[in-house]
XYZ file of C-alpha atoms in Angstrom:
316
model
C 2.911 -37.882 65.282
C 7.198 -38.758 66.035
C 8.745 -37.589 62.693
C 10.632 -41.046 61.313
C 12.731 -42.330 57.979
C 11.137 -43.609 55.907
C 13.102 -47.045 56.303
C 11.149 -48.544 59.051
C 13.068 -51.892 59.900
C 15.548 -50.910 62.785
C 11.556 -50.875 64.455
C 10.834 -54.135 65.309
C 7.169 -54.961 67.854
C 6.598 -57.961 69.059
C 2.644 -58.894 70.021
C 2.168 -61.556 72.577
C 0.175 -64.435 73.472
C -3.432 -63.901 75.601
C -6.097 -65.744 73.740
C -9.244 -63.034 73.085
C -6.883 -60.280 74.844
C -4.418 -60.455 71.481
C -7.511 -58.473 70.080
C -5.577 -55.388 71.600
C -2.757 -55.784 69.560
C -5.354 -53.790 65.754
C -5.401 -51.266 68.735
C -0.953 -51.124 69.193
C -1.029 -51.191 65.483
C -3.560 -48.533 64.805
C -2.125 -46.782 67.665
C 1.212 -46.713 66.171
C 0.612 -45.868 62.402
C -1.127 -42.864 63.680
C 1.639 -41.258 64.957
C 3.766 -42.316 62.723
C 5.295 -45.303 63.830
C 4.699 -48.541 61.113
C 6.854 -51.937 62.381
C 9.251 -52.907 59.723
C 9.423 -56.563 62.080
C 6.312 -58.194 63.348
C 7.274 -61.132 65.220
C 4.160 -62.986 66.659
C 3.104 -65.256 69.396
C 0.026 -67.279 69.449
C -3.238 -64.993 68.685
C 0.126 -62.375 68.676
C 1.249 -64.151 65.319
C -2.515 -63.883 64.081
C -2.922 -60.365 63.883
C 0.855 -59.843 63.183
C 0.021 -61.722 60.160
C -2.865 -60.284 58.679
C -1.022 -56.133 59.634
C 3.016 -57.952 57.839
C 0.381 -58.812 54.490
C -1.266 -54.934 54.627
C -5.375 -56.487 55.740
C -4.941 -55.174 59.640
C -8.228 -52.869 58.687
C -9.623 -56.259 56.875
C -9.271 -57.737 60.356
C -10.573 -55.131 62.534
C -13.219 -55.244 60.507
C -14.552 -59.467 60.473
C -13.854 -59.243 64.329
C -15.319 -55.890 65.423
C -18.525 -58.386 64.327
C -18.582 -61.726 65.881
C -21.356 -62.059 68.741
C -21.111 -65.471 70.905
C -23.184 -67.255 68.270
C -20.939 -66.532 65.454
C -17.608 -68.337 67.919
C -20.199 -71.169 68.539
C -20.055 -71.403 64.578
C -15.824 -71.745 64.715
C -16.274 -74.410 67.082
C -15.706 -78.265 65.984
C -15.708 -80.830 68.864
C -12.755 -82.979 67.746
C -11.476 -85.005 71.010
C -9.825 -87.249 68.683
C -7.132 -85.050 67.115
C -5.518 -84.659 70.820
C -7.417 -81.091 71.343
C -11.688 -80.455 72.109
C -11.031 -78.602 68.788
C -10.057 -80.049 65.823
C -9.480 -75.930 64.737
C -10.544 -76.694 61.500
C -13.301 -74.364 60.912
C -11.408 -71.159 62.148
C -8.799 -71.999 60.193
C -10.987 -72.197 56.932
C -12.437 -68.964 57.270
C -8.672 -67.652 58.102
C -7.849 -69.001 54.752
C -10.093 -66.741 53.238
C -6.987 -63.661 54.099
C -4.632 -65.533 54.271
C -4.306 -68.756 52.192
C -2.051 -68.715 49.625
C 0.436 -65.912 50.697
C 4.165 -67.063 51.821
C 6.043 -65.037 54.377
C 8.872 -64.163 52.580
C 6.754 -62.496 50.008
C 5.078 -60.092 52.333
C 6.249 -56.577 52.379
C 6.847 -56.620 56.347
C 9.180 -59.012 57.949
C 7.266 -62.052 59.959
C 7.423 -64.698 62.419
C 5.765 -66.549 63.315
C 6.427 -68.578 67.689
C 5.510 -72.215 67.868
C 6.779 -75.186 70.606
C 7.552 -78.233 69.420
C 6.081 -80.953 71.363
C 8.055 -83.260 71.483
C 11.221 -81.246 72.550
C 9.342 -78.938 74.168
C 11.825 -76.250 71.763
C 10.539 -72.986 70.649
C 10.013 -72.653 66.751
C 11.204 -70.102 64.458
C 8.904 -70.220 62.059
C 10.060 -67.412 59.297
C 9.409 -68.831 55.944
C 6.968 -71.072 54.068
C 3.095 -70.747 54.296
C 1.992 -68.443 56.112
C -1.597 -69.525 57.452
C 0.119 -73.215 58.833
C 2.905 -70.795 60.385
C 0.214 -69.013 62.233
C -2.286 -72.802 63.288
C 1.179 -73.814 64.425
C 1.138 -70.630 66.854
C -1.979 -70.281 68.389
C -3.045 -74.991 68.417
C -3.147 -73.880 72.106
C -2.797 -77.261 74.210
C -6.046 -79.084 75.285
C -8.075 -77.251 73.289
C -6.595 -77.006 69.894
C -5.453 -79.746 68.139
C -1.322 -79.952 67.217
C -0.282 -78.812 64.190
C 2.128 -80.919 61.949
C 4.740 -79.562 59.812
C 7.422 -81.718 59.153
C 8.363 -84.076 61.946
C 7.349 -82.362 63.716
C 4.416 -82.002 65.143
C 3.773 -78.231 66.578
C 1.790 -76.438 70.238
C 1.744 -72.747 70.587
C 3.981 -70.684 70.826
C 2.987 -68.763 74.175
C 4.077 -72.285 75.923
C 8.001 -71.486 75.384
C 7.611 -67.293 74.921
C 4.183 -65.453 74.606
C 6.754 -61.484 74.425
C 8.914 -62.831 71.488
C 11.722 -59.543 71.881
C 14.760 -62.110 70.916
C 13.145 -63.069 67.765
C 12.663 -58.882 67.272
C 16.069 -59.004 67.790
C 17.410 -61.850 65.923
C 15.522 -60.531 63.063
C 16.801 -56.995 63.047
C 15.434 -55.426 65.184
C 17.572 -52.682 67.512
C 14.570 -50.829 69.164
C 11.741 -53.482 69.952
C 8.533 -52.369 71.023
C 7.039 -55.508 73.188
C 2.995 -55.559 73.947
C 2.743 -58.074 76.816
C -0.677 -59.116 77.475
C -0.439 -61.396 80.810
C 0.490 -59.069 83.356
C -1.928 -58.741 86.362
C -3.853 -62.185 84.785
C -2.356 -64.409 86.946
C -5.038 -64.404 88.979
C -8.510 -64.212 87.622
C -11.014 -66.122 88.028
C -13.572 -65.632 85.767
C -17.229 -64.310 85.719
C -19.059 -66.890 83.329
C -22.042 -65.667 84.122
C -23.105 -63.734 80.048
C -21.781 -67.190 78.557
C -25.547 -68.250 80.504
C -28.598 -67.623 78.058
C -31.731 -66.996 79.089
C -34.669 -68.169 78.376
C -38.375 -67.370 77.396
C -40.836 -67.489 80.128
C -42.939 -70.343 80.138
C -46.036 -68.067 80.707
C -45.993 -66.278 77.756
C -46.111 -69.728 75.522
C -49.769 -69.768 76.430
C -51.073 -67.495 73.015
C -48.859 -69.619 70.811
C -51.126 -71.777 68.299
C -49.924 -75.695 69.102
C -47.563 -75.772 66.223
C -45.620 -72.733 67.712
C -46.166 -73.820 71.461
C -43.860 -77.013 70.287
C -41.541 -75.605 68.464
C -40.255 -73.581 71.525
C -40.818 -76.377 73.148
C -38.388 -77.816 71.060
C -36.275 -74.944 71.073
C -36.337 -74.180 75.057
C -35.231 -77.865 75.155
C -32.159 -77.825 73.615
C -31.513 -74.136 74.973
C -31.235 -76.065 78.084
C -29.284 -79.079 76.631
C -26.381 -75.979 75.283
C -26.422 -74.612 78.646
C -25.325 -77.719 80.853
C -22.304 -78.433 78.451
C -21.453 -74.736 78.461
C -21.444 -74.447 82.803
C -19.391 -78.397 81.813
C -17.389 -76.849 79.708
C -16.742 -72.789 81.843
C -18.061 -73.334 84.967
C -21.415 -72.979 86.873
C -20.528 -71.234 89.403
C -17.514 -68.646 90.427
C -17.037 -71.371 93.423
C -17.253 -73.605 90.630
C -14.926 -73.621 87.911
C -15.354 -75.724 84.702
C -13.039 -77.689 81.814
C -11.754 -74.165 79.851
C -11.415 -72.144 83.167
C -8.902 -74.099 85.016
C -7.260 -74.474 81.573
C -7.170 -70.548 81.070
C -6.076 -70.159 84.685
C -3.086 -72.418 84.296
C -2.050 -71.085 81.670
C -2.208 -67.615 82.113
C -0.176 -68.527 85.849
C 2.214 -69.937 83.773
C 2.209 -67.753 80.964
C 2.815 -64.953 83.229
C 6.009 -66.480 85.125
C 7.701 -67.420 81.799
C 7.767 -63.761 80.334
C 9.041 -61.951 83.169
C 11.199 -64.626 83.378
C 12.605 -64.242 79.360
C 12.276 -60.034 79.474
C 14.173 -59.943 82.466
C 17.084 -61.479 80.828
C 16.167 -59.445 77.542
C 14.005 -56.069 78.132
C 12.254 -54.484 75.003
C 13.164 -50.829 74.425
C 9.350 -50.285 75.163
C 6.399 -52.054 77.045
C 3.496 -52.088 76.329
C 0.468 -53.179 78.566
C -2.940 -53.161 78.047
C -5.409 -53.731 81.465
C -7.599 -56.972 80.251
C -7.659 -58.678 83.363
C -11.297 -59.149 83.354
C -11.419 -60.751 79.660
C -11.050 -64.748 79.210
C -9.871 -66.882 77.035
C -12.906 -67.071 74.908
C -14.525 -64.497 75.359
C -12.965 -62.913 71.127
C -16.653 -61.225 71.440
C -15.451 -58.234 73.106
C -13.668 -56.658 70.409
C -14.345 -53.238 70.704
C -13.470 -53.430 74.782
C -9.882 -54.854 74.024
C -8.749 -52.128 70.378
C -9.732 -49.683 72.233
C -7.766 -50.392 75.758
C -4.560 -51.919 72.563
C -4.672 -47.612 71.959
C -4.877 -47.065 75.274
C -1.362 -49.022 76.397
C 0.152 -46.109 73.308
C -1.470 -43.423 75.377
C 0.260 -43.271 78.714
C 3.764 -44.751 76.936
C 3.428 -41.778 74.716
C 6.530 -39.905 76.278
C 8.701 -42.606 76.165
C 7.633 -43.563 73.019
C 9.134 -40.462 71.732
C 12.199 -40.699 73.283
C 13.572 -43.369 71.873
C 11.895 -43.750 69.444
C 13.909 -40.494 68.212
C 16.696 -41.391 68.415
C 16.494 -42.968 64.842
């Protein structure tokens, strides 16, 4: 365990964007806590804002329990298709669910300094959300264009913070951090091509219906028909094969390329004191049900950088 002063307000952590890879932030924060490092300043972009909000409100363990139980079926239940609101999904179902733990909290009341990054859809400018409703700020920061509808805040339409600042190191410093630990989830993902075979469902062989009662056989045929229609839609969205990318696959690859380039440029101008890079190249845009893998790799990324962490933090 690293010996640190009781006041951790000089230590900031910048939690980067990365969609479902973002559960790695949970492992990072837990591993740091095990070492005695509990950042007093948290800046999050996109999924980093969501996990950062849970940490700042002392609900990280509750979030881990929730994400660890997520299944693909649960994820489908959160999908409220709404093509008329500026995104494939309205996002209200997931926000209403998150409101159970993050709702009714003002950022100013948090025991840890917190801020989220969003993007002004009209001007393209970076927006720092440091005051006001915590859930609304997280909602704006995770509003991935094309997938989730933008969020109205005062006179602005806000979308995902990863468009302008995937790893908010500068925001951390502006909030007073003297040492910044950054978590970059976008390294090495630009060339990733998703394997969507895991998303297709397996239907029951037809020969197994011979022993069914007429009513059971009828119910089974209806269920099979619906599953086939669902599978058809998912194939169009997620891609029918490795050679035929779907809508989400194309959108994911484009966002990955953009965020990787922006991250490199931003950190070249304002590098963090410590950079953690979980290796999660094979985790796709919407694989939120892979929490066990991503959290474990978040912990591993801290362990790989332990010598540097000890060297930098002992200066406090």
